[in-house]
Coordinates of C-alpha atoms and ligand atoms in Angstrom, one line a residue:
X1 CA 11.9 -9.8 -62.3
X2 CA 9.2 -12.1 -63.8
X3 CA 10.5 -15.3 -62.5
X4 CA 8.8 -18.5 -63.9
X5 CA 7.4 -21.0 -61.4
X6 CA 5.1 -24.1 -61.5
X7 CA 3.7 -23.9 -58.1
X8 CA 4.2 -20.5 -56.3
X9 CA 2.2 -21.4 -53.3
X10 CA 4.7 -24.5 -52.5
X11 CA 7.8 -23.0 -54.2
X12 CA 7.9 -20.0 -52.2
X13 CA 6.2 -20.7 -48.9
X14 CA 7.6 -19.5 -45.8
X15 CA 9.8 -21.4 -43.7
X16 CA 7.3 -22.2 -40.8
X17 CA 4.7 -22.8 -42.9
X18 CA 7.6 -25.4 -44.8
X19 CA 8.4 -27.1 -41.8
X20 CA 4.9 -28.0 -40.6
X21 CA 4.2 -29.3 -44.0
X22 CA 7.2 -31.3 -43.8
X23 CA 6.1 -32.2 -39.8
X24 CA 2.9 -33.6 -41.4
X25 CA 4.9 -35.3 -43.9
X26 CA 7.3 -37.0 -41.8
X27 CA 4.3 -38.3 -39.7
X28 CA 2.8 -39.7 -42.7
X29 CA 5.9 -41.1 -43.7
X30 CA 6.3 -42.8 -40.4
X31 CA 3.0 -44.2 -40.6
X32 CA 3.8 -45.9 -44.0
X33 CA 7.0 -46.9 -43.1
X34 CA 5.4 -48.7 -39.6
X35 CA 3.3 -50.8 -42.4
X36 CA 7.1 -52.4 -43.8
X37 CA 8.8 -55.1 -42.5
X38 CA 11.9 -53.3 -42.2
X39 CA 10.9 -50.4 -40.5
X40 CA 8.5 -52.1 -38.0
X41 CA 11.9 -53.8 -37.2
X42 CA 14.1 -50.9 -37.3
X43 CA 11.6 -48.8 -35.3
X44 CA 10.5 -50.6 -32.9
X45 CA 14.7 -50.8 -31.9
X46 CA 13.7 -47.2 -30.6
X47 CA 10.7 -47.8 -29.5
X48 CA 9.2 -45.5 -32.4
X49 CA 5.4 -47.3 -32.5
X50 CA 3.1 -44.5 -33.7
X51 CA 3.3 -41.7 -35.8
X52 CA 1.8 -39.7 -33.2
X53 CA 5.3 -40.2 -31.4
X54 CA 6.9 -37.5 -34.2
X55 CA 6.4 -34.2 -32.4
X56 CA 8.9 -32.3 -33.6
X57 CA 11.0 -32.5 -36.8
X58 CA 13.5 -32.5 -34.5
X59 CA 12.9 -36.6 -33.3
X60 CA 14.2 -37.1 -36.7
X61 CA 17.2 -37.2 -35.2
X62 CA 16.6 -39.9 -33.1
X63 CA 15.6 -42.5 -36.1
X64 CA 18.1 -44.5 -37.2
X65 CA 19.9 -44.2 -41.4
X66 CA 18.9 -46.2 -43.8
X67 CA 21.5 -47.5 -46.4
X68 CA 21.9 -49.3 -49.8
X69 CA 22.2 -52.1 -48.1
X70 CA 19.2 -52.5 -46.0
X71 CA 17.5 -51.6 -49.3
X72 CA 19.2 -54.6 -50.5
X73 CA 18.4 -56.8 -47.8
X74 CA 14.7 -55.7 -47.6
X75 CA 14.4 -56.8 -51.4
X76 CA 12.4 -57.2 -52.9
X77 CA 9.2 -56.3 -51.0
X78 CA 10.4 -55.6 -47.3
X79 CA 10.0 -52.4 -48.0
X80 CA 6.9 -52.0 -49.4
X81 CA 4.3 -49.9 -47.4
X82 CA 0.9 -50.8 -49.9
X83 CA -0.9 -53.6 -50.3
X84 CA 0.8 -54.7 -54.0
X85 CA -2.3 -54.0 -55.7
X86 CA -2.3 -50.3 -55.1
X87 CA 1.3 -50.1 -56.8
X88 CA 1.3 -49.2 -60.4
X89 CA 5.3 -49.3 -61.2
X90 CA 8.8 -50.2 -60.3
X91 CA 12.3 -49.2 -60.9
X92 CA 15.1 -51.2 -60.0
X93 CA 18.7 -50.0 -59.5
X94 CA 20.8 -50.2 -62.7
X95 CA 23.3 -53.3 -61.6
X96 CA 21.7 -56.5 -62.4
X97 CA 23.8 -58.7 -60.1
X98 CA 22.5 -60.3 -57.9
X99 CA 21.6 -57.7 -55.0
X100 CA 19.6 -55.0 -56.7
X101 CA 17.2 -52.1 -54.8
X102 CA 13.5 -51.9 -55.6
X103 CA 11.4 -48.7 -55.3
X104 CA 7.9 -49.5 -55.8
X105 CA 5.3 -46.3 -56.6
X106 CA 1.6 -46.1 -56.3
X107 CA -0.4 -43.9 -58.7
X108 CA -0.5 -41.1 -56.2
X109 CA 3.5 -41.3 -55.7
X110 CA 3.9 -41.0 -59.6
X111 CA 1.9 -38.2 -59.2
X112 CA 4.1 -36.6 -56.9
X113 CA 6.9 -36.9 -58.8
X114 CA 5.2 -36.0 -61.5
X115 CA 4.8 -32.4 -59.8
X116 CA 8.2 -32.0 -58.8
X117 CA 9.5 -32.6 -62.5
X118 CA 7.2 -30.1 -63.6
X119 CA 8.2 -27.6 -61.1
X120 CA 12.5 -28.3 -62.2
X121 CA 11.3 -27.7 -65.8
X122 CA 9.1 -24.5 -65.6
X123 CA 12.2 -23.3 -62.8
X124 CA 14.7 -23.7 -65.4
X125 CA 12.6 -21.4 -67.9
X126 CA 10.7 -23.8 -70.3
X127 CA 7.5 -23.7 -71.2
X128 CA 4.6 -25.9 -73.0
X129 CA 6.0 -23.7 -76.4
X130 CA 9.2 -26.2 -75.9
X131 CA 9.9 -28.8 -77.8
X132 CA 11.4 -31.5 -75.7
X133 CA 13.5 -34.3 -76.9
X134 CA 14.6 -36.8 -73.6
X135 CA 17.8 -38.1 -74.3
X136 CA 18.2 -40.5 -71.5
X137 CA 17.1 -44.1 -71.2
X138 CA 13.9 -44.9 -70.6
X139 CA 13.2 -48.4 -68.8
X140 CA 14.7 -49.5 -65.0
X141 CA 16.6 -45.8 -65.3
X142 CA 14.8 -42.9 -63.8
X143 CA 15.9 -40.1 -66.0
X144 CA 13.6 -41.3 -69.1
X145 CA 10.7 -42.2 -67.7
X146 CA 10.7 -39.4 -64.8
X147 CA 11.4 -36.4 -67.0
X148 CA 9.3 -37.5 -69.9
X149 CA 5.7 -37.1 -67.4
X150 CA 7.1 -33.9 -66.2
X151 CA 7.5 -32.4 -69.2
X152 CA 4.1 -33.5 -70.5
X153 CA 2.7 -32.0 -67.6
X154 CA 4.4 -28.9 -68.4
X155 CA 2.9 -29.5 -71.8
X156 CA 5.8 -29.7 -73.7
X157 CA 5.7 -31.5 -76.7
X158 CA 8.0 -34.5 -75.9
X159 CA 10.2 -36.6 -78.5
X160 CA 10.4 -39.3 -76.3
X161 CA 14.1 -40.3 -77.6
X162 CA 15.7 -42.4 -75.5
X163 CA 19.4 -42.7 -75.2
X164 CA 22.3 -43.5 -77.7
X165 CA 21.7 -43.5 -81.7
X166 CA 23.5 -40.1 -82.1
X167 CA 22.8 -39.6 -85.9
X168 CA 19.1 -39.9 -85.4
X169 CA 18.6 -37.8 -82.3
X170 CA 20.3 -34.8 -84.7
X171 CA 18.2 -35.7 -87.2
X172 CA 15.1 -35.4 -84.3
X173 CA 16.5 -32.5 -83.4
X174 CA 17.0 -31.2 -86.4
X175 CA 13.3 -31.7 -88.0
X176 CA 11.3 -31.0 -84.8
X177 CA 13.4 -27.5 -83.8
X178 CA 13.8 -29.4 -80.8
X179 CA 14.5 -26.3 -77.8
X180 CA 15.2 -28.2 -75.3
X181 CA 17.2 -31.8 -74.5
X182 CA 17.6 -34.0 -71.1
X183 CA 20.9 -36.2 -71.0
X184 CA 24.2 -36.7 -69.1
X185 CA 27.0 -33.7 -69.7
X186 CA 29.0 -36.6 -71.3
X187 CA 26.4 -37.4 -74.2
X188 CA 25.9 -33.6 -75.4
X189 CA 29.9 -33.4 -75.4
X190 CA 29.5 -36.3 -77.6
X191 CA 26.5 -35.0 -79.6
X192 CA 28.5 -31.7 -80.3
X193 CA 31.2 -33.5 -81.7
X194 CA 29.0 -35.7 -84.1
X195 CA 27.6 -32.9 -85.8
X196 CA 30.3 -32.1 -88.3
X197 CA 30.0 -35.6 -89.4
X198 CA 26.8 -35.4 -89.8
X199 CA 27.1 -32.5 -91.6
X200 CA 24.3 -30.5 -89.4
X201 CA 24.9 -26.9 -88.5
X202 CA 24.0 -25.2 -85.2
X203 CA 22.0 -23.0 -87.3
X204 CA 19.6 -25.9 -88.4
X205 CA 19.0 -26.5 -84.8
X206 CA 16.7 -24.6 -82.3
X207 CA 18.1 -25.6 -79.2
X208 CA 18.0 -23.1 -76.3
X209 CA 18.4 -25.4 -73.2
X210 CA 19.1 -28.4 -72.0
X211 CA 18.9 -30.2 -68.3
X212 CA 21.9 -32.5 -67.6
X213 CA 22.3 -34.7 -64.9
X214 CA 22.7 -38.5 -63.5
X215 CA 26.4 -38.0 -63.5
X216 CA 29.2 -36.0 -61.8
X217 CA 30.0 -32.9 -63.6
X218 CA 31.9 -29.6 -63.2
X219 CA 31.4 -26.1 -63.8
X220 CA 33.8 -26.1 -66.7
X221 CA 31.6 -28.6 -67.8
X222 CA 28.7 -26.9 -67.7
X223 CA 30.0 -23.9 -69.4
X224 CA 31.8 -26.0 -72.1
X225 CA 28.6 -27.2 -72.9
X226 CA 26.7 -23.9 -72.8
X227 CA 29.5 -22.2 -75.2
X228 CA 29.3 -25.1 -78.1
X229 CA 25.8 -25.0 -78.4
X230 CA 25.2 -21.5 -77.7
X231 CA 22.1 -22.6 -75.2
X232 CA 22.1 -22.8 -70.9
X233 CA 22.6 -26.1 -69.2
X234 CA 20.6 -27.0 -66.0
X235 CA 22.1 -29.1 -63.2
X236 CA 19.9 -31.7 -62.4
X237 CA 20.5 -33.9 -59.8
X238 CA 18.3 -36.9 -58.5
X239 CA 18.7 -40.7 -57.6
X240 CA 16.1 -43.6 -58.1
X241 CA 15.6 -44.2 -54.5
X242 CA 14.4 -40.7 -53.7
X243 CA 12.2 -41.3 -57.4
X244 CA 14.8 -40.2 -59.8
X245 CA 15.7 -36.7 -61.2
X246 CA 13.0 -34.0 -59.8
X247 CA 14.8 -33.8 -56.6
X248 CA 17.0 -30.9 -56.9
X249 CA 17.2 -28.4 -60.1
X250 CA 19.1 -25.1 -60.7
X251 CA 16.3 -22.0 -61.5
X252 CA 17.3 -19.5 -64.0
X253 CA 19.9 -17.9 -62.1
X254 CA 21.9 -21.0 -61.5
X255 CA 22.8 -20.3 -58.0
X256 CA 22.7 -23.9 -56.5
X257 CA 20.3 -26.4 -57.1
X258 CA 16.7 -26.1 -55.3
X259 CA 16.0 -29.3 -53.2
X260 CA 12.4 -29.9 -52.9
X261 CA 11.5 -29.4 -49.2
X262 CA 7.9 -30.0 -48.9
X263 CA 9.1 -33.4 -50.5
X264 CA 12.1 -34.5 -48.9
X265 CA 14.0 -33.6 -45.8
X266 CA 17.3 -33.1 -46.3
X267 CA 20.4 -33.3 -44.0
X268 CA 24.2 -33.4 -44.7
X269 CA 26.4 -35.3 -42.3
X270 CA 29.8 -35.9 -41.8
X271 CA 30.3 -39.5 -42.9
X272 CA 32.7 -40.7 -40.6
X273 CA 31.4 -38.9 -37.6
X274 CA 27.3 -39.7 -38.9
X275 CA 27.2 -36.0 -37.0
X276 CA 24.7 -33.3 -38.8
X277 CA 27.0 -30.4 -40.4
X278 CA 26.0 -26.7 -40.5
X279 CA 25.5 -24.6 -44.0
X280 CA 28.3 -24.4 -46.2
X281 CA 30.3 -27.8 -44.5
X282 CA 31.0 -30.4 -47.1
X283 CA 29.6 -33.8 -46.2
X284 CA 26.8 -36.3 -47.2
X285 CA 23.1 -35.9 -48.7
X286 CA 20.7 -37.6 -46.8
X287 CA 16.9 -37.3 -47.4
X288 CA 13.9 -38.5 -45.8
X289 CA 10.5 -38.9 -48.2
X290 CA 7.8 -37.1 -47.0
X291 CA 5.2 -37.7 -50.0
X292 CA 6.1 -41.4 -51.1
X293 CA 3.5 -44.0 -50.0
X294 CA 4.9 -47.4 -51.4
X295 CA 8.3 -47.1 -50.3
X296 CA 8.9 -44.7 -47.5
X297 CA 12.2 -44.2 -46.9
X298 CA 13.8 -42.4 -43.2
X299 CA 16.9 -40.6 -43.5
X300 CA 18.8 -42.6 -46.8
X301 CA 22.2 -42.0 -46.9
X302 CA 22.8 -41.4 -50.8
X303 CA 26.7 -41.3 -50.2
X304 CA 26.6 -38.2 -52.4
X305 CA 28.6 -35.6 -51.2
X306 CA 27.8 -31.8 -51.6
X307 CA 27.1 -28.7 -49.0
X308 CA 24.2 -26.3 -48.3
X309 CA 24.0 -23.2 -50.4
X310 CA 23.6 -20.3 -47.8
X311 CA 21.9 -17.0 -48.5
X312 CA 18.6 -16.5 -50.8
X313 CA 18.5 -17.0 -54.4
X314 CA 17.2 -14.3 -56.6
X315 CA 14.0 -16.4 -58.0
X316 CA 12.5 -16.0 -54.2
X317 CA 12.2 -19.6 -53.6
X318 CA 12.4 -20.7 -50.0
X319 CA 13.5 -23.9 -50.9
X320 CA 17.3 -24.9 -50.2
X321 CA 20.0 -25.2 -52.5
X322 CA 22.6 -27.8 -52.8
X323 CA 26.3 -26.9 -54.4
X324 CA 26.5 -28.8 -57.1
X325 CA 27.6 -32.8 -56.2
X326 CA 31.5 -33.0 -55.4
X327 CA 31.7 -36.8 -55.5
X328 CA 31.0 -40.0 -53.5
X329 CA 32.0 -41.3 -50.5
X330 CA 31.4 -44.8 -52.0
X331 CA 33.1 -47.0 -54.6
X332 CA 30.7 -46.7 -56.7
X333 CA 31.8 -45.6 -60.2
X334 CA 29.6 -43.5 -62.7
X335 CA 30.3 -44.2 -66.0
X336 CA 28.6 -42.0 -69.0
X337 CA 25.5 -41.3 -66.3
X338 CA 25.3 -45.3 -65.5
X339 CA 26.6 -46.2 -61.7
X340 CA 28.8 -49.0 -61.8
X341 CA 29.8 -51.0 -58.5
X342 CA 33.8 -52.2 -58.8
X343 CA 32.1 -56.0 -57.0
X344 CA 30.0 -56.3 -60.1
X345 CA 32.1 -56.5 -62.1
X346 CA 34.7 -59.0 -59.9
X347 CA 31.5 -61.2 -59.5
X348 CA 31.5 -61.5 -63.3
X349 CA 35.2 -61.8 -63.7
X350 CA 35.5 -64.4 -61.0
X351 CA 32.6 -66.6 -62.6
X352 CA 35.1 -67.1 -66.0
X353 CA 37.1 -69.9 -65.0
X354 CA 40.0 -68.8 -67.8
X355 CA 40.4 -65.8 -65.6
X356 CA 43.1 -65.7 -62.6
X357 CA 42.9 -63.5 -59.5
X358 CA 44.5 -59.7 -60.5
X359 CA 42.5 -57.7 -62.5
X360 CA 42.0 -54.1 -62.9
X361 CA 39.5 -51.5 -64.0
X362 CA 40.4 -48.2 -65.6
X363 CA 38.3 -45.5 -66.4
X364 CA 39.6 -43.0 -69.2
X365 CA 37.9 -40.2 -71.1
X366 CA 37.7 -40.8 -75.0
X367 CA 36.6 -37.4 -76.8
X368 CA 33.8 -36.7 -74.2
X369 CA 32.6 -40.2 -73.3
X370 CA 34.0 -42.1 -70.5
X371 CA 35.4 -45.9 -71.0
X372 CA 35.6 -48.6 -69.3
X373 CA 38.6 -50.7 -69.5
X374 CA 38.6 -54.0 -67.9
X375 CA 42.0 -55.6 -67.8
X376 CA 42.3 -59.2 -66.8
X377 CA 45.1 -61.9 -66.0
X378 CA 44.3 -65.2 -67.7
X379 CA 46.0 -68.5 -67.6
X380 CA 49.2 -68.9 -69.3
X381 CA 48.6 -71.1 -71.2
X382 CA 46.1 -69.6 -73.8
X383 CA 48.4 -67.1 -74.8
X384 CA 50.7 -70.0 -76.8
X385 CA 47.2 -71.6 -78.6
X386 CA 45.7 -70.4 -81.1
X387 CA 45.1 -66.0 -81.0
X388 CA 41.6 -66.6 -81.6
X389 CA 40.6 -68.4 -78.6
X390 CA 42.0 -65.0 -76.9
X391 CA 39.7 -63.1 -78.8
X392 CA 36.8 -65.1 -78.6
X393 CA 37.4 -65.2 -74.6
X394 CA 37.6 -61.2 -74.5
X395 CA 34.5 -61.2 -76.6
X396 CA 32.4 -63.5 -73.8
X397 CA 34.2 -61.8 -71.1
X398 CA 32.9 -58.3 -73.1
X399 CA 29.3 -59.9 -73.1
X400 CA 28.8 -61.4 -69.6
X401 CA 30.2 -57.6 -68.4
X402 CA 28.1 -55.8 -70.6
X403 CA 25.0 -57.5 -69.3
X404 CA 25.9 -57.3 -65.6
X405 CA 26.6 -53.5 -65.6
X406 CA 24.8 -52.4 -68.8
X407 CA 28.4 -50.7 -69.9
X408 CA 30.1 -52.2 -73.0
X409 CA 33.6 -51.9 -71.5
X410 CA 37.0 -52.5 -73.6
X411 CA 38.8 -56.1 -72.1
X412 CA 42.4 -56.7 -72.3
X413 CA 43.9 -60.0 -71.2
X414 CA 46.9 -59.9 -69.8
X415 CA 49.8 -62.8 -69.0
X416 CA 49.9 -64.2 -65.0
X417 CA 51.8 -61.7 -62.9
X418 CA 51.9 -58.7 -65.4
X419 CA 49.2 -56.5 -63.8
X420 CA 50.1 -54.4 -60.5
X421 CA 50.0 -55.7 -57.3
X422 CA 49.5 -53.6 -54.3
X423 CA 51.3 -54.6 -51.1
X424 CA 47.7 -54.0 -48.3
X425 CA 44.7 -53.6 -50.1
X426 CA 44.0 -53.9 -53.5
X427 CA 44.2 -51.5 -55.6
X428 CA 41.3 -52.5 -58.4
X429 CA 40.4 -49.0 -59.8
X430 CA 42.4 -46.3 -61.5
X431 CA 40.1 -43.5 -62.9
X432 CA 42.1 -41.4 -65.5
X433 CA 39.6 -39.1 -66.0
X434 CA 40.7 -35.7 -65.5
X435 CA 38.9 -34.5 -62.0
X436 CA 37.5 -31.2 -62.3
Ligands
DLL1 O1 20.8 -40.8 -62.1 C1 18.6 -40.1 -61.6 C2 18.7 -38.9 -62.5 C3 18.4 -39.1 -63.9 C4 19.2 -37.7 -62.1 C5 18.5 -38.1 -64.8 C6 19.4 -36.7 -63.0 C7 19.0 -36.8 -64.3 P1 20.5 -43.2 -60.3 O2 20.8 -44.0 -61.6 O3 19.9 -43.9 -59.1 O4 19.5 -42.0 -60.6 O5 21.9 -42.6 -59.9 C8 21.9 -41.7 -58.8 O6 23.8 -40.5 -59.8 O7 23.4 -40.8 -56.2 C9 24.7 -39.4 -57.9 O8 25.8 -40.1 -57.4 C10 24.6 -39.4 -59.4 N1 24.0 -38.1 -59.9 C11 22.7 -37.9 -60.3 N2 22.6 -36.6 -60.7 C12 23.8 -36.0 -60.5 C13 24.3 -34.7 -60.7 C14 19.8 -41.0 -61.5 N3 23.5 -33.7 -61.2 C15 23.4 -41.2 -58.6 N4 25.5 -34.4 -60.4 C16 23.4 -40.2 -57.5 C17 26.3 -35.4 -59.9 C18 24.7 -37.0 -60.0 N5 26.0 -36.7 -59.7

């Protein structure tokens, strides 16, 4: 079979010949981490002083995790590995509060990332005949910015869209025979249903694929997806600290999605134990950069969760596949392909002084769109005044929320004592979306 690929020579390399370009990789990356704050710390804790140390990808092992929180501690520029001049861009995590993550890129990083995009895209089967139209943000979020170089690369011709504004993306995709769209499983659910009112056909479209990502999805899902607009649906699946999408992509025969080796080394590990888990044992993704100069990062624990694909896939590449993402082993929440931490939105909460001490966030599916419901207990008092002080306070409360997590949830104020209270710990989130 005539399999499409970007990059044969990397894509389909032996293992040895893998492993000692990941060996030179992870010396590299050592030697950039060394130049960090951090890591000069960290390191030197096991007496890790050169890169020369690294014989074997084996003394891996021996380095200690990384996690969000050191990359919150080490903002914003303990973890850069450049001097600032040689770094041409930065993405910040999505939460504004006040601990945010920083990953800083040089021109040869966006480069690299660059080529791994290109190589998801030609994997999946597009080509530069494709019309592209991006459907995710563009900005601090990865997905926009990340896929839209890839898939000029590719030479696609891009419709750099952006996300939301429904009735003009059909309209895009409508006069441009757009073939192929990037955005979360939830927004082309949503775009589906918004054709009828929009009174656009399948027929005037000339969709064929589309990559989803940035959020947990299921097979169903998938499939859903596929039969509604008669096209195939990728799995995508990335996070800003290892760049953003471009880590791992399903090829054409959707067997798992290919995790970019020469890139990234990958482990799972049980998170309780922190032990290394053999093929086919659920636990969590953690990856090591082995190309990134600015911020180098050793063995990140993304809290994803997710096993090792055993036996080939039919394309022939060498390169490892991950089962598609089961959950987190984390609070955090993702809503509509946004990640949402349950303290960011407290810290808002907690700043309104009308607001007492229960409160609870709910998660619900409308249609094919999550929502976020924040309920709240509020003095007394300002439920006998006048009803549209209550209104104007949901609307701050609305506000403030809106621009901490960039979510536009629903608020509800509720009367002292009339939300749930656990007996232990606090019981702030119920999801009610239905798990797959
Ligand atoms: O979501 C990068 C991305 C953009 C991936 C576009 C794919 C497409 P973050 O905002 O940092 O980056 O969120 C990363 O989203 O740790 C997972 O929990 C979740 N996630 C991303 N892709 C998938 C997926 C981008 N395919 C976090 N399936 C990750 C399930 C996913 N979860």
């Amino acid at each position: 079979m005539n399999v499409p690929v970007w990059n044969p020579a990397i894509e389909f390399m032996e293992r040895e010949a893998l492993e000692r370009v990941q060996l030179a990789g992870l010396r590299k990356t050592v030697a950039w981490a060394l130049k960090t704050p951090f890591y000069r710390h960290r390191l030197a804790g096991i007496g890790l002083k050169h890169p020369e140390d690294i014989v074997d990808l084996r003394d891996l092992r021996s380095i200690p995790y990384t996690t969000k929180d050191d990359l919150r501690e080490a903002y914003p520029s303990g973890l850069l590995a450049v001097e600032p001049e040689r770094t041409v861009r930065l993405h910040t995590s999505s939460g504004t509060t006040g601990t945010p993550t920083v990953i800083y890129h040089s021109r040869q990083d966006l480069d690299c990332w660059t080529e791994l995009v290109a190589r998801c895209i030609v994997a999946a089967g597009a080509t530069a005949h494709d019309v592209f139209q991006n459907m995710t943000g563009y900005g601090l979020f990865t997905g926009g910015l990340g896929l839209h170089y890839g898939a000029e690369r590719v030479g696609m011709l891009v419709i750099p869209a952006s996300s939301g504004n429904t009735s003009r993306q059909l309209q895009l995709m409508k006069n441009f025979r757009t073939t192929v769209v990037h955005a979360t499983p939830s927004y082309l659910l949503h775009l589906h249903a918004s054709l009828a009112e929009e009174g656009i056909s399948l027929d005037q479209l000339g969709l064929r694929k589309a990559f989803i990502g940035a959020e947990p999805h299921s097979e169903q899902t998938r499939r859903k997806i596929e039969d509604l607009f008669r096209i195939d649906a990728y799995n995508s699946y990335g996070l800003s600290e290892m760049n953003g999408p471009g880590v791992a992509f399903e090829c054409v025969h959707k067997t798992g999605l290919h995790l970019w080796e020469d890139a990234f080394i990958l482990e799972i590990i049980d998170p309780r134990t922190l032990q290394s888990l053999p093929e086919g044992e659920t636990g969590e993704i953690v990856m090591t950069t082995l190309q990134r100069q600015a911020t180098p990062l050793l063995r990140y624990r993304t809290r994803d969760l997710s096993h090792l694909v055993g036996g080939n896939c039919p394309c022939g590449r060498t390169h490892r596949r991950l089962a598609r993402i089961k959950g987190r082993s984390d609070d955090m929440l993702i809503v509509n392909g946004v990640n949402v931490f349950p303290s960011q939105i407290e810290d808002v909460l907690m700043k309104v002084p009308e607001v007492g001490t229960n409160y609870l966030i709910q998660l619900e599916k409308r249609g094919s769109l999550d929502r976020l419901v924040v309920k709240a207990e509020i003095c007394a008092k300002l439920f006998t005044g006048d009803p549209r002080t209550l209104d104007d306070l949901c609307e701050r409360i609305g506000e403030l929320l809106r621009s901490a997590v960039l979510v536009k949830p629903t608020v509800e104020l509720h009367e002292p004592g009339s939300l749930p209270v656990s007996e232990g710990k606090a019981k702030r989130v119920v999801d009610l979306r239905p798990a797959f």
